JSON list of C-alpha atoms in Angstrom, two decimals:
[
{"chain": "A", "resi": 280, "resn": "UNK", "atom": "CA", "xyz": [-12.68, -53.22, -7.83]},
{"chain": "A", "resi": 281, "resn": "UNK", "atom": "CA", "xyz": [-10.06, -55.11, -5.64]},
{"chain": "A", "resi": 282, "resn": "UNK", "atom": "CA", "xyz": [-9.87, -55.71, -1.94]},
{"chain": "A", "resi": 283, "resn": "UNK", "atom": "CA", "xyz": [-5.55, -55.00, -1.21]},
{"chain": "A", "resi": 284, "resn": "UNK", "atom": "CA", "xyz": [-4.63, -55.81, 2.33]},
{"chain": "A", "resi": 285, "resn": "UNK", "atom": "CA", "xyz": [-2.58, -53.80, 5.06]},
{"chain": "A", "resi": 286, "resn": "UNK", "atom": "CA", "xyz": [0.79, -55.45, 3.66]},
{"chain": "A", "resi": 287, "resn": "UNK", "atom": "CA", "xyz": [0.17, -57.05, 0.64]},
{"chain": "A", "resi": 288, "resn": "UNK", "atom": "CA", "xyz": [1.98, -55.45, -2.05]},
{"chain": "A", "resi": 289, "resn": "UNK", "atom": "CA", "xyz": [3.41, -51.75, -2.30]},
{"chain": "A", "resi": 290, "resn": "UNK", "atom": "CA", "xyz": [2.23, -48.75, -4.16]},
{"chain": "A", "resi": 291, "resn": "UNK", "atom": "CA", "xyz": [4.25, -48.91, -6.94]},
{"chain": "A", "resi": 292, "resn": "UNK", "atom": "CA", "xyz": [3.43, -52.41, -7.85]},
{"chain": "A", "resi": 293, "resn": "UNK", "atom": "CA", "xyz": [-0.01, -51.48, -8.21]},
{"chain": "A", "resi": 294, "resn": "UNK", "atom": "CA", "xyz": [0.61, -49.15, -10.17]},
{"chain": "A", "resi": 295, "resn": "UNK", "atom": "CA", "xyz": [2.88, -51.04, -12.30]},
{"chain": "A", "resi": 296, "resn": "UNK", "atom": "CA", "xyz": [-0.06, -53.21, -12.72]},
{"chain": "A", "resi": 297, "resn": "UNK", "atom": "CA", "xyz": [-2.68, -50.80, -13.65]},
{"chain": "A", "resi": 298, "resn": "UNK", "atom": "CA", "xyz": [-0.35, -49.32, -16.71]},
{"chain": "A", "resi": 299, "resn": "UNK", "atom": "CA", "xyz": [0.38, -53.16, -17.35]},
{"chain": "A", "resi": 300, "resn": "UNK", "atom": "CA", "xyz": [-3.01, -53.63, -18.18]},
{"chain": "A", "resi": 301, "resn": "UNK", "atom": "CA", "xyz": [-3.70, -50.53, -20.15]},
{"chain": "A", "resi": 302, "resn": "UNK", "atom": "CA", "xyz": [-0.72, -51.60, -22.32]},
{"chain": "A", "resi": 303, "resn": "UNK", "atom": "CA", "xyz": [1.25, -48.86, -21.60]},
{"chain": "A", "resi": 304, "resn": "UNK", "atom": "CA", "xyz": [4.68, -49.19, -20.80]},
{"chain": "A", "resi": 305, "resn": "UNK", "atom": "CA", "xyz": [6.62, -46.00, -20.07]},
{"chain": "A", "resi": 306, "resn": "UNK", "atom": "CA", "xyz": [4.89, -43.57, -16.89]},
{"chain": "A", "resi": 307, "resn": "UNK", "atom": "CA", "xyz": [6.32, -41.94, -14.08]},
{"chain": "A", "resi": 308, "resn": "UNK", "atom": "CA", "xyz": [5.20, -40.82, -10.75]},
{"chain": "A", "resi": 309, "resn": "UNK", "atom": "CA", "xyz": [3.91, -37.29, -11.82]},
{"chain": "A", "resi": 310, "resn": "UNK", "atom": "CA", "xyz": [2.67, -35.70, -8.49]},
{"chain": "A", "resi": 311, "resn": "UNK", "atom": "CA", "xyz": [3.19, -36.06, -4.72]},
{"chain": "A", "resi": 312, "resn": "UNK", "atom": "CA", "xyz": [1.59, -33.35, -2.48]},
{"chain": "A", "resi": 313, "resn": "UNK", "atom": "CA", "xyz": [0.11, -32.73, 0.70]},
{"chain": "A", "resi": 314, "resn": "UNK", "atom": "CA", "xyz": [-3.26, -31.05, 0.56]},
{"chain": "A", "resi": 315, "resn": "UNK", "atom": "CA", "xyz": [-4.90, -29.93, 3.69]},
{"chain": "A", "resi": 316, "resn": "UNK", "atom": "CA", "xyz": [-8.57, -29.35, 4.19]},
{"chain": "A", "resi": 317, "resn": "UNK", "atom": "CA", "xyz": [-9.74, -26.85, 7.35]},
{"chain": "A", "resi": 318, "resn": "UNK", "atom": "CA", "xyz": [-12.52, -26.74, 9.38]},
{"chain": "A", "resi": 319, "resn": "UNK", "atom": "CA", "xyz": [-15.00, -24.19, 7.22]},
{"chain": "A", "resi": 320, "resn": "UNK", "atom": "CA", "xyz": [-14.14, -25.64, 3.75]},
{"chain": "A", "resi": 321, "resn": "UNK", "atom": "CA", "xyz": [-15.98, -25.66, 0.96]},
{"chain": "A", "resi": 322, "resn": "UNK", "atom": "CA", "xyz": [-16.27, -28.43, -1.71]},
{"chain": "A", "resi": 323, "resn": "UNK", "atom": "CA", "xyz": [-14.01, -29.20, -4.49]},
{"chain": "A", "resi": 324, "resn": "UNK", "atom": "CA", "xyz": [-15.51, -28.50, -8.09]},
{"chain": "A", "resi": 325, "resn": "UNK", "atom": "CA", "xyz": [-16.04, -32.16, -9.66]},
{"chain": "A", "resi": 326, "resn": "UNK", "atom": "CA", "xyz": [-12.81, -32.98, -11.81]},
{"chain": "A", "resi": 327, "resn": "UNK", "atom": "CA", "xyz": [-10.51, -35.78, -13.15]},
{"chain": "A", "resi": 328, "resn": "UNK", "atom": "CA", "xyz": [-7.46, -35.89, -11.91]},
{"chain": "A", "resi": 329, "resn": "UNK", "atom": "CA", "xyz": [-6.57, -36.85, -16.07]},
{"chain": "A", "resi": 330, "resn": "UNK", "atom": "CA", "xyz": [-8.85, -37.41, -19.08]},
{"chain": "A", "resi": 331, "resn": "UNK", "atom": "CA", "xyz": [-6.30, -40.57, -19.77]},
{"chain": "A", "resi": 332, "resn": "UNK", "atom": "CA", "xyz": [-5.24, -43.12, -17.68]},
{"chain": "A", "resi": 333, "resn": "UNK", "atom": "CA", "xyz": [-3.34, -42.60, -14.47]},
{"chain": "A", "resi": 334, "resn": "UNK", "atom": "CA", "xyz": [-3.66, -43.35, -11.29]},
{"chain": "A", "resi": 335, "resn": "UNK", "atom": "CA", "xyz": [-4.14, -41.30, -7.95]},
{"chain": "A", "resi": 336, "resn": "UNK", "atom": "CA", "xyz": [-3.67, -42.33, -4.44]},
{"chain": "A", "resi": 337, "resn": "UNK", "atom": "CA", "xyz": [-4.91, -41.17, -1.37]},
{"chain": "A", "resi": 338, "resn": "UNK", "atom": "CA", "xyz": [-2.90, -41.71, 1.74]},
{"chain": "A", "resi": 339, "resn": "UNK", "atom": "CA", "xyz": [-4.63, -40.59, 5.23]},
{"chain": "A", "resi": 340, "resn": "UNK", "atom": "CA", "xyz": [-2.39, -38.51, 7.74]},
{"chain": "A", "resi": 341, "resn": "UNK", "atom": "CA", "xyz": [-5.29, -38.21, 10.25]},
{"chain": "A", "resi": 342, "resn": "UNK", "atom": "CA", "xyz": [-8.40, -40.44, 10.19]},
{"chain": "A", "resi": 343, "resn": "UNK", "atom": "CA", "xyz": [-11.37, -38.89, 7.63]},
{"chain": "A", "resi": 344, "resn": "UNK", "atom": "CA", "xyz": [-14.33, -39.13, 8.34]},
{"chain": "A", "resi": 345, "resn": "UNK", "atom": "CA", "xyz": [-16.60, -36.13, 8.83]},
{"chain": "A", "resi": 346, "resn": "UNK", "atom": "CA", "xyz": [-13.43, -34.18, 7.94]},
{"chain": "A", "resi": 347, "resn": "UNK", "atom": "CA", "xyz": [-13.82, -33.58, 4.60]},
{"chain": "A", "resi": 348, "resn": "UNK", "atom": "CA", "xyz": [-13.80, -37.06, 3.07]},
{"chain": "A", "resi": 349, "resn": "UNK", "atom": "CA", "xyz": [-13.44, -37.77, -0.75]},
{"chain": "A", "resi": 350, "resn": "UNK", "atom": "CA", "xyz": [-16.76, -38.41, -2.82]},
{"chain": "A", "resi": 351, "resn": "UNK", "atom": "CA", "xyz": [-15.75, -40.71, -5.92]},
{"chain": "A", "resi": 352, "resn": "UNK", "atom": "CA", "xyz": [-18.26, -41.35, -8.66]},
{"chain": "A", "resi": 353, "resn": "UNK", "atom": "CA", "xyz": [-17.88, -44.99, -9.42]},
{"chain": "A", "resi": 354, "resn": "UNK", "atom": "CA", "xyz": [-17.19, -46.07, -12.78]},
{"chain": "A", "resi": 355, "resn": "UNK", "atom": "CA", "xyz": [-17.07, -42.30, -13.97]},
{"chain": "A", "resi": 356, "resn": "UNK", "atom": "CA", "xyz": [-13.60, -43.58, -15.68]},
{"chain": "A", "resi": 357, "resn": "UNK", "atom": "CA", "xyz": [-15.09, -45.87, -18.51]},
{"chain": "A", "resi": 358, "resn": "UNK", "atom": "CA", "xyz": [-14.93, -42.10, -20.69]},
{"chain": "A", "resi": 359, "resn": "UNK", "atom": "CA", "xyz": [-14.85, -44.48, -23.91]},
{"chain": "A", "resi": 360, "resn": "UNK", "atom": "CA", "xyz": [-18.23, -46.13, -23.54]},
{"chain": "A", "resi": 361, "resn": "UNK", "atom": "CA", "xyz": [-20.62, -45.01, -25.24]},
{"chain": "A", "resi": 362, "resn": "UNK", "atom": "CA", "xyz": [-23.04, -42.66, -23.05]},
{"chain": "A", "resi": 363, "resn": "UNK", "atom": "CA", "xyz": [-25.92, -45.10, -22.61]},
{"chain": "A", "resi": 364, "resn": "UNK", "atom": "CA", "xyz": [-23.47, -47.69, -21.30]},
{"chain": "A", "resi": 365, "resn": "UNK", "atom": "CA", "xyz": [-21.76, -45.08, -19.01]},
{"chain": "A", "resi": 366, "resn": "UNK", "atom": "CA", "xyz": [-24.68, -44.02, -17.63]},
{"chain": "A", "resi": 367, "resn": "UNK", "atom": "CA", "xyz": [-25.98, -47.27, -17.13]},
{"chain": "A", "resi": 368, "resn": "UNK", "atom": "CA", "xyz": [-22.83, -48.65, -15.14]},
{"chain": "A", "resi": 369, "resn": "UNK", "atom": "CA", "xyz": [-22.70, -45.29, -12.75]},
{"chain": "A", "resi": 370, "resn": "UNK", "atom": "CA", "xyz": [-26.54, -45.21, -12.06]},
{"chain": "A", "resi": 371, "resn": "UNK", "atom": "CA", "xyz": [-27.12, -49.13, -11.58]},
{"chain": "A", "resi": 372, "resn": "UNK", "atom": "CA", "xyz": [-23.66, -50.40, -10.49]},
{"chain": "A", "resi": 373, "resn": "UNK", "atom": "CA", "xyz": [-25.12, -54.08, -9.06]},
{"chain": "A", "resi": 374, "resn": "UNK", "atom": "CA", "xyz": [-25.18, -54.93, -12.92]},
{"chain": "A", "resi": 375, "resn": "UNK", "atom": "CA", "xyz": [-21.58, -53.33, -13.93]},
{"chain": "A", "resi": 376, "resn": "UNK", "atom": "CA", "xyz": [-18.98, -56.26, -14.17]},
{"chain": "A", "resi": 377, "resn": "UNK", "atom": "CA", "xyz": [-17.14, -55.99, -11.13]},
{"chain": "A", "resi": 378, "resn": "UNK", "atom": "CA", "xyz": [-15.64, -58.43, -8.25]},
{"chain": "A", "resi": 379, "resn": "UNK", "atom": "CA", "xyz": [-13.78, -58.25, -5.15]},
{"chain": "A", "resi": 380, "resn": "UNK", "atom": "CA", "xyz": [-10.66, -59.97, -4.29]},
{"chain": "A", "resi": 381, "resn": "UNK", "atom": "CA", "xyz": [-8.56, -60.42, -1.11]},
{"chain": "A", "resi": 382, "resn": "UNK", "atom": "CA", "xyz": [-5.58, -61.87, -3.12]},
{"chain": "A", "resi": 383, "resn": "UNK", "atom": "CA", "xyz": [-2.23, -59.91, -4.20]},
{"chain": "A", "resi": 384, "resn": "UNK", "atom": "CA", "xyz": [-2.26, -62.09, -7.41]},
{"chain": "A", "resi": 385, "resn": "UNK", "atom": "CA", "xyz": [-5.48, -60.55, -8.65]},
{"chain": "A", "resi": 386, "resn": "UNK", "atom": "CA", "xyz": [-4.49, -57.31, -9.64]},
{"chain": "A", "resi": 387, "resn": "UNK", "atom": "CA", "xyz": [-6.40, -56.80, -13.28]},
{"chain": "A", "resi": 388, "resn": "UNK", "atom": "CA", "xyz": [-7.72, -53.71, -13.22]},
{"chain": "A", "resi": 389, "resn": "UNK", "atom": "CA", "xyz": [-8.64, -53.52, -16.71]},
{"chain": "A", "resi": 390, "resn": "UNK", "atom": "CA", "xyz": [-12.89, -52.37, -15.29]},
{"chain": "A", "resi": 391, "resn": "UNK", "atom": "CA", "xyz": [-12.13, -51.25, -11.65]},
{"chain": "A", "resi": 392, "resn": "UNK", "atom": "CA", "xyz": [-11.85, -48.08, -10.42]},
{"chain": "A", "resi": 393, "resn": "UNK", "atom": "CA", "xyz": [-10.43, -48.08, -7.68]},
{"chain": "A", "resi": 394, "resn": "UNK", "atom": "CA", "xyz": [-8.67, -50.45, -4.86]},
{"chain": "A", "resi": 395, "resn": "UNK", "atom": "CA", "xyz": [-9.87, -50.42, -2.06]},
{"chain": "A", "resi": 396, "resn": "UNK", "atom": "CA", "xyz": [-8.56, -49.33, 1.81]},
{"chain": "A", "resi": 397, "resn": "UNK", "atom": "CA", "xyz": [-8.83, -52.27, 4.16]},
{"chain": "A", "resi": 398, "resn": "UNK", "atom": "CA", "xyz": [-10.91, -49.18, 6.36]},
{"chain": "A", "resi": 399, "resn": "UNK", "atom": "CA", "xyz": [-13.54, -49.81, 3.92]},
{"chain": "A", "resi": 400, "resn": "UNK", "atom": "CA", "xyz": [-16.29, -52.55, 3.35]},
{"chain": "A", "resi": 401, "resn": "UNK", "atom": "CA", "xyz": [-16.99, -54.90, 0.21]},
{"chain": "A", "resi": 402, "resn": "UNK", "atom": "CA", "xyz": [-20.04, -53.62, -0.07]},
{"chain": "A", "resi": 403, "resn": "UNK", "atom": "CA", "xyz": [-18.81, -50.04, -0.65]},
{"chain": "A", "resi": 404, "resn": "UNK", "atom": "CA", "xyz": [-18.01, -51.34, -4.43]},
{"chain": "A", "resi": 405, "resn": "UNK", "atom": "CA", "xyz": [-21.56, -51.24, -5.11]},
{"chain": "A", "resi": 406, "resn": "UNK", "atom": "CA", "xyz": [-22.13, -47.78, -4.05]},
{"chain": "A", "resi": 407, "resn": "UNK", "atom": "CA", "xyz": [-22.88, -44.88, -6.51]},
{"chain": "A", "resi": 408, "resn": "UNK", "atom": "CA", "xyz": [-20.87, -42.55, -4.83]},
{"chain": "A", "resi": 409, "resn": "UNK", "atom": "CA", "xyz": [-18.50, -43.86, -2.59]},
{"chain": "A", "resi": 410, "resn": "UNK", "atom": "CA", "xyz": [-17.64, -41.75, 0.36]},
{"chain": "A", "resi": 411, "resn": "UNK", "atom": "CA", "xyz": [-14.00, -42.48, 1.81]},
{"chain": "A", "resi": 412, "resn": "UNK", "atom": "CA", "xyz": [-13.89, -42.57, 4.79]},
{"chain": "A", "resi": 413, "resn": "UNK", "atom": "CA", "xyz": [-10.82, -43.88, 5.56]},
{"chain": "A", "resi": 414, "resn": "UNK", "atom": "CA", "xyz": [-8.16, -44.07, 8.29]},
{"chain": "A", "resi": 415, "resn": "UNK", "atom": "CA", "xyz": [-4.91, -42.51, 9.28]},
{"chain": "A", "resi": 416, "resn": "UNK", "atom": "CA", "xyz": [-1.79, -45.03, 7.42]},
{"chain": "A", "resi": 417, "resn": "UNK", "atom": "CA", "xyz": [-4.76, -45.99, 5.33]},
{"chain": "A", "resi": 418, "resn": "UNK", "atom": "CA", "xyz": [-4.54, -45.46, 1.32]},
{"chain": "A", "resi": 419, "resn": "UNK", "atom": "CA", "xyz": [-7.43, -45.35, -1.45]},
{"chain": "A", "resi": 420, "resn": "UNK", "atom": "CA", "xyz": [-6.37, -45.60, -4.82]},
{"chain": "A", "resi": 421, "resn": "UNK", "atom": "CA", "xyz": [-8.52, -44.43, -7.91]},
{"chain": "A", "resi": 422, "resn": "UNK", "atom": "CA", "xyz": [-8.29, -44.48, -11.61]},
{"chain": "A", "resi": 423, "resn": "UNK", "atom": "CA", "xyz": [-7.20, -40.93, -12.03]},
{"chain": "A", "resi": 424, "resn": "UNK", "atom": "CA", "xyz": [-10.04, -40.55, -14.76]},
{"chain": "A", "resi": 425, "resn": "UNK", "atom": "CA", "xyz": [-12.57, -40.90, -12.20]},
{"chain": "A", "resi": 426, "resn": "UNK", "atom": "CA", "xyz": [-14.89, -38.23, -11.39]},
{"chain": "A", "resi": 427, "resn": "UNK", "atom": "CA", "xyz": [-14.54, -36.97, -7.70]},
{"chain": "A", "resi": 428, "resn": "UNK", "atom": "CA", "xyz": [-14.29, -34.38, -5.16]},
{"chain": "A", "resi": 429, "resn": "UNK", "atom": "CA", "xyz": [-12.88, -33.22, -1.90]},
{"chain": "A", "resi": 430, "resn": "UNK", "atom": "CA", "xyz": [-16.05, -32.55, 0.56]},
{"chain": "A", "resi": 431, "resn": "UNK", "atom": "CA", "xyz": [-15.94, -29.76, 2.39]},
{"chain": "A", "resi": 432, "resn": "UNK", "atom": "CA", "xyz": [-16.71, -29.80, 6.36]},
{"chain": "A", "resi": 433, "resn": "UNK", "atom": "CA", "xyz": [-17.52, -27.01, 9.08]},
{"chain": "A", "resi": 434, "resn": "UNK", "atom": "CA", "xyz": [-20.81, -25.27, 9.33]},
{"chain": "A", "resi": 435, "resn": "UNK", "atom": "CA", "xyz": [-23.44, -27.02, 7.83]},
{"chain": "A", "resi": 436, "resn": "UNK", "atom": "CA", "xyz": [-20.94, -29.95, 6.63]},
{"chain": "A", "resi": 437, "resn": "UNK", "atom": "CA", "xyz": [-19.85, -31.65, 9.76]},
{"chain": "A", "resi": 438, "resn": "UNK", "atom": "CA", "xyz": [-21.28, -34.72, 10.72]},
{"chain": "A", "resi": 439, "resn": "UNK", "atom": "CA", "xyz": [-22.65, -34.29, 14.47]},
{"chain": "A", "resi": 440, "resn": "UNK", "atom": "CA", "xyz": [-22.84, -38.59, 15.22]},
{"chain": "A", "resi": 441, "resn": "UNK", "atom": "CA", "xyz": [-19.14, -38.65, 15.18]},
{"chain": "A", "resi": 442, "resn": "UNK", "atom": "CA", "xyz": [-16.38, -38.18, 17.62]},
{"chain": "A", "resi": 443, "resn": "UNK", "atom": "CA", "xyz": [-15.38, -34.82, 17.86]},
{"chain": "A", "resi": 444, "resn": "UNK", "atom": "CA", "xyz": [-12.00, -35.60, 16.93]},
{"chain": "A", "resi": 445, "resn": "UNK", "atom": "CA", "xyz": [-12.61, -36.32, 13.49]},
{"chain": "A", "resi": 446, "resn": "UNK", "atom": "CA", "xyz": [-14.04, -32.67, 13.23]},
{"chain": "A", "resi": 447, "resn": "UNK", "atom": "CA", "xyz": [-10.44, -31.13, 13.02]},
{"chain": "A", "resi": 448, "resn": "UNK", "atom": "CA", "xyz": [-8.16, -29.82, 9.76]},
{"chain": "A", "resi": 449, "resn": "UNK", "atom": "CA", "xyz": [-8.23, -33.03, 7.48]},
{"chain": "A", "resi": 450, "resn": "UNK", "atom": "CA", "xyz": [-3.99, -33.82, 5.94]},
{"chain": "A", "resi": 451, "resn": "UNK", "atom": "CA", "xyz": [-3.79, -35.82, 3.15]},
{"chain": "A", "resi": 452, "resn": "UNK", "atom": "CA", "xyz": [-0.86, -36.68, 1.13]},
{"chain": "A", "resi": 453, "resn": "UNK", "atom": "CA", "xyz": [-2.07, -37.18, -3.19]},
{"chain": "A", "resi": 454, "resn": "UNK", "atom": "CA", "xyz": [0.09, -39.03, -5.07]},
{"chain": "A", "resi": 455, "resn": "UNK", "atom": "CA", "xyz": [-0.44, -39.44, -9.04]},
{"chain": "A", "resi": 456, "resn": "UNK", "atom": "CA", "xyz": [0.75, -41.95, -11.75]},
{"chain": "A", "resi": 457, "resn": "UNK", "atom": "CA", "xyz": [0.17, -40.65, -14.88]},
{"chain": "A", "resi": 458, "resn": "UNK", "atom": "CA", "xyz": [1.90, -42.64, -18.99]},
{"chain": "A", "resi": 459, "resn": "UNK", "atom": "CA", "xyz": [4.64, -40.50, -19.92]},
{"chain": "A", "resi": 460, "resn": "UNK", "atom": "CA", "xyz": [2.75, -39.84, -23.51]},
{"chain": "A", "resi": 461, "resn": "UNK", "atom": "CA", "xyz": [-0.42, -38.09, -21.72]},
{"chain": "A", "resi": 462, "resn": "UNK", "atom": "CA", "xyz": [0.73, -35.87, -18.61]},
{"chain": "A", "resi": 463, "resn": "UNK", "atom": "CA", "xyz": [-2.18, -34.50, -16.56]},
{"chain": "A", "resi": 464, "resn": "UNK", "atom": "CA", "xyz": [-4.69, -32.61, -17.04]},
{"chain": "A", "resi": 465, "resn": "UNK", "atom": "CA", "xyz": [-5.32, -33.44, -20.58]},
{"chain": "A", "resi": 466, "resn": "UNK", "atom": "CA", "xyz": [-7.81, -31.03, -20.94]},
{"chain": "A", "resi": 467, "resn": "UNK", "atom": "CA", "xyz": [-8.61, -27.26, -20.88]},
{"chain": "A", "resi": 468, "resn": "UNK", "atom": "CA", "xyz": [-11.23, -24.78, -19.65]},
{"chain": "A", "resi": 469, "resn": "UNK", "atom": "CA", "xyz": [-14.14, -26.48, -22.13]},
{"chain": "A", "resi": 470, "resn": "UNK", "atom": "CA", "xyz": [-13.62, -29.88, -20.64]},
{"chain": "A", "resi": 471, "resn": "UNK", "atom": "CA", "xyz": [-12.81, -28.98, -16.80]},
{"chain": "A", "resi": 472, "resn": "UNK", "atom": "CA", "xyz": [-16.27, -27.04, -16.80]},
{"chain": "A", "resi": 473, "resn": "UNK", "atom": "CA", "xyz": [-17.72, -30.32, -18.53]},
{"chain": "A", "resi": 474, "resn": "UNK", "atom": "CA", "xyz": [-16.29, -31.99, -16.04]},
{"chain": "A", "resi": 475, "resn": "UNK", "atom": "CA", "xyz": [-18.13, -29.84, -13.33]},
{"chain": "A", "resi": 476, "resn": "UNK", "atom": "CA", "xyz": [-21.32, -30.05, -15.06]},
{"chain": "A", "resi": 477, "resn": "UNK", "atom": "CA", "xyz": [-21.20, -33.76, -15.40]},
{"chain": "A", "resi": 478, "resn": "UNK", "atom": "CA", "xyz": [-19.98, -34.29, -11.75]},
{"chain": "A", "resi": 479, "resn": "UNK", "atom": "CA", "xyz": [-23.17, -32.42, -10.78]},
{"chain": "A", "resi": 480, "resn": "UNK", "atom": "CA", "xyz": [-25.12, -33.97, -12.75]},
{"chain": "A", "resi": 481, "resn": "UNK", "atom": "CA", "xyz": [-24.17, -37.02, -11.98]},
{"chain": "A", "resi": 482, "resn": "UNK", "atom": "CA", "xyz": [-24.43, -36.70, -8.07]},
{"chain": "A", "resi": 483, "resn": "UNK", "atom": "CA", "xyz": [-28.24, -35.36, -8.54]},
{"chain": "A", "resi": 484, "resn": "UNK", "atom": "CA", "xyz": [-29.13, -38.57, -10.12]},
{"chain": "A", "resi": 485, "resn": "UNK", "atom": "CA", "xyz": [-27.26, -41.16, -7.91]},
{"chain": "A", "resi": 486, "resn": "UNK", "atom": "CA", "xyz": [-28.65, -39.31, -5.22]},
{"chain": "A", "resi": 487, "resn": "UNK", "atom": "CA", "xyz": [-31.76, -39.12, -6.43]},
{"chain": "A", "resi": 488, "resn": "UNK", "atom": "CA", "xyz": [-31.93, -43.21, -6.87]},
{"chain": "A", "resi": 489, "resn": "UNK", "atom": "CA", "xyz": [-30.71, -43.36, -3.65]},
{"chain": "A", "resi": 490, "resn": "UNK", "atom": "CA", "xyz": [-33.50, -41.88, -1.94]},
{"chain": "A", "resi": 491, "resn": "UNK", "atom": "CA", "xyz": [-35.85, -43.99, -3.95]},
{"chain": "A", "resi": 492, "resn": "UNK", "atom": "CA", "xyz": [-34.16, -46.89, -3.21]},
{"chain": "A", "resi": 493, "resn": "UNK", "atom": "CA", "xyz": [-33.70, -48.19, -7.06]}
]
């Protein structure tokens, strides 16, 4: 995981980067689209955004907070480990092999999942589930094999410690990267409801440590 500042470098030369160090060559900006999340919402079904290597950013129209924010399952994108190791680096991240980095230089992201929005700490790279929060001009970028979801927000979802201003419709604008050889989804019915079943599964536990402090 990287630390990318306000004006460092632009989109597309992270991007550039991330298929750099996949060893791909040839992708292509795949998907740009605003989606819009209303007061009453439910949550998204866990998914991948691919089941190859892409990348998906985030960009913040109106500050998200208890609006609906998207839940990210760190290092749910290592799919090729095998499933003692993958468990192992989602459930106890502190030993996974990851580092921050302020610098534009640094931009390996051969075992990171995701750069980071300046609106969020360090420390969130050693979360289980990382919540982002993030605000308005503000970008999160994820490996687009990453497990996540939209939250949803309204009755029973909204968070009643913050200003009431973040408790309004929630615009975000998604925009995907995705190799030319392995266009998104990847996948069909069997592995989206895998998806969802992992996702679930996967929440239980890291939420389960959580309470338990491990």
């Amino acid at each position: 995981q990287k630390m990318i500042s306000r004006s460092s470098v632009r989109l597309g030369d992270i991007a550039r980067a991330y298929f750099h160090s996949k060893g791909i060559s040839q992708f292509q900006l795949a998907q740009m689209q605003l989606l819009q999340a209303y007061p009453g919402s439910h949550h998204q079904i866990w998914h991948r955004d691919n089941i190859q290597p892409g990348l998906t950013a985030l960009i913040a129209l109106r500050n998200v907070k208890s609006n609906g924010p998207t839940e990210i399952i760190m290092q749910s994108h290592h799919t090729t480990r095998s499933f003692g190791s993958f468990l192992k680096h989602i459930l106890w991240p502190a030993g996974a092999s990851s580092s921050t980095s302020s610098s534009e230089d640094d931009l390996d992201t051969t075992d990171s999942s995701l750069f980071l929005s300046s609106s969020l700490s360090p420390s969130s790279v050693n979360q289980r589930i990382l919540l982002a929060s993030i605000h308005a001009g503000d970008a999160i970028i994820y490996d687009a094999r990453c497990l996540h979801r939209g939250r949803g927000y309204g009755k029973g979802h909204v968070d009643t410690t913050t200003p009431a201003a973040d408790d309004t419709d929630r615009p975000v604008l998604v925009i995907r990267w995705d190799a030319n050889q392995t266009p998104a989804p990847g996948g069909g019915i069997i592995q989206t409801t895998l998806n969802i079943w992992n996702g679930k599964a996967l929440s239980i536990a890291c939420t389960v440590l959580d309470w338990l402090d491990l």
